[in-house]
Amino acid sequence: MFAVNYVRAKSVKHAAALLAEHPEAKLLSGGMTLLPTLKQRLAHPSHLIDIGGLNALRSIKLASGKLTIGAGVRHYEVASSPVVREAIR
């Protein structure tokens, strides 16, 4: 791989500010697609902004019959969620 700047976002607002400041940046959460792409040199971001630890992106909510799953929720969390189970009954 090549040199890249790694930054762990402290909040969603911080991640948005970093993206605005560095237009060539890429978001990193799980890395299942991005890391192989970087290894194959198919992407050359200036920065990797890690949003994997942002709890604000990890909510599962059911309100007024509408299920909302945050972008950072892991597959196993959806699969084992009582909220999801209730929503799909």
Tab-separated table of C-alpha atoms in Angstrom:
chain	number	residue	atom	x	y	z
A	1	MET	CA	0.000	0.000	0.000
A	2	PHE	CA	0.974	3.647	-0.124
A	3	ALA	CA	1.154	6.396	2.473
A	4	VAL	CA	-2.207	7.769	3.543
A	5	ASN	CA	-3.321	9.964	6.443
A	6	TYR	CA	-5.530	8.141	8.962
A	7	VAL	CA	-7.961	10.140	11.111
A	8	ARG	CA	-10.474	8.742	13.614
A	9	ALA	CA	-13.583	10.937	13.537
A	10	LYS	CA	-14.808	12.084	16.944
A	11	SER	CA	-18.381	12.735	15.765
A	12	VAL	CA	-20.516	12.800	12.636
A	13	LYS	CA	-19.989	16.569	12.493
A	14	HIS	CA	-16.210	16.071	12.722
A	15	ALA	CA	-16.313	13.472	9.911
A	16	ALA	CA	-18.315	15.861	7.713
A	17	ALA	CA	-15.831	18.676	8.374
A	18	LEU	CA	-12.906	16.394	7.501
A	19	LEU	CA	-14.601	15.354	4.246
A	20	ALA	CA	-15.220	18.998	3.364
A	21	GLU	CA	-11.595	19.848	4.127
A	22	HIS	CA	-10.164	16.854	2.231
A	23	PRO	CA	-12.272	16.126	-0.892
A	24	GLU	CA	-10.059	13.161	-1.836
A	25	ALA	CA	-10.705	11.445	1.510
A	26	LYS	CA	-12.575	8.134	1.911
A	27	LEU	CA	-14.678	6.977	4.829
A	28	LEU	CA	-13.618	3.808	6.601
A	29	SER	CA	-15.963	1.765	8.733
A	30	GLY	CA	-15.588	-1.966	8.259
A	31	GLY	CA	-13.138	-1.915	5.389
A	32	MET	CA	-14.573	-4.953	3.610
A	33	THR	CA	-14.452	-3.227	0.219
A	34	LEU	CA	-12.159	-0.261	0.738
A	35	LEU	CA	-9.083	-2.081	2.075
A	36	PRO	CA	-8.799	-4.544	-0.852
A	37	THR	CA	-9.361	-1.612	-3.224
A	38	LEU	CA	-6.466	0.244	-1.595
A	39	LYS	CA	-4.217	-2.823	-1.703
A	40	GLN	CA	-4.879	-3.194	-5.424
A	41	ARG	CA	-4.138	0.521	-5.882
A	42	LEU	CA	-7.557	1.141	-7.392
A	43	ALA	CA	-8.131	4.046	-4.997
A	44	HIS	CA	-5.697	6.701	-3.812
A	45	PRO	CA	-7.386	8.743	-1.070
A	46	SER	CA	-5.518	11.535	0.658
A	47	HIS	CA	-7.058	10.576	4.009
A	48	LEU	CA	-8.916	7.648	5.560
A	49	ILE	CA	-11.563	8.925	7.938
A	50	ASP	CA	-12.563	6.182	10.374
A	51	ILE	CA	-16.249	6.402	11.339
A	52	GLY	CA	-16.470	2.844	12.680
A	53	GLY	CA	-16.544	3.928	16.309
A	54	LEU	CA	-19.272	6.560	16.032
A	55	ASN	CA	-22.157	5.467	18.237
A	56	ALA	CA	-24.399	8.059	16.583
A	57	LEU	CA	-24.434	5.831	13.474
A	58	ARG	CA	-25.286	2.628	15.362
A	59	SER	CA	-28.927	2.975	16.357
A	60	ILE	CA	-31.901	0.760	15.559
A	61	LYS	CA	-35.255	2.463	16.131
A	62	LEU	CA	-38.899	1.665	15.500
A	63	ALA	CA	-41.237	4.655	15.627
A	64	SER	CA	-44.701	5.049	14.111
A	65	GLY	CA	-44.275	1.771	12.240
A	66	LYS	CA	-41.033	2.924	10.616
A	67	LEU	CA	-37.822	0.954	11.193
A	68	THR	CA	-34.620	2.989	11.012
A	69	ILE	CA	-31.233	1.264	10.977
A	70	GLY	CA	-28.150	3.465	11.297
A	71	ALA	CA	-25.329	3.258	8.765
A	72	GLY	CA	-22.905	1.904	11.365
A	73	VAL	CA	-25.071	-0.961	12.626
A	74	ARG	CA	-23.391	-4.317	12.124
A	75	HIS	CA	-25.146	-7.180	10.375
A	76	TYR	CA	-25.213	-9.368	13.476
A	77	GLU	CA	-26.798	-6.497	15.444
A	78	VAL	CA	-29.630	-6.300	12.921
A	79	ALA	CA	-30.025	-10.083	12.880
A	80	SER	CA	-30.252	-10.317	16.670
A	81	SER	CA	-32.188	-7.121	17.374
A	82	PRO	CA	-35.501	-7.457	19.247
A	83	VAL	CA	-36.536	-4.131	17.677
A	84	VAL	CA	-36.053	-5.555	14.167
A	85	ARG	CA	-37.828	-8.762	15.166
A	86	GLU	CA	-40.806	-6.715	16.387
A	87	ALA	CA	-40.865	-4.631	13.188
A	88	ILE	CA	-41.025	-7.627	10.846
A	89	ARG	CA	-43.791	-9.512	12.663
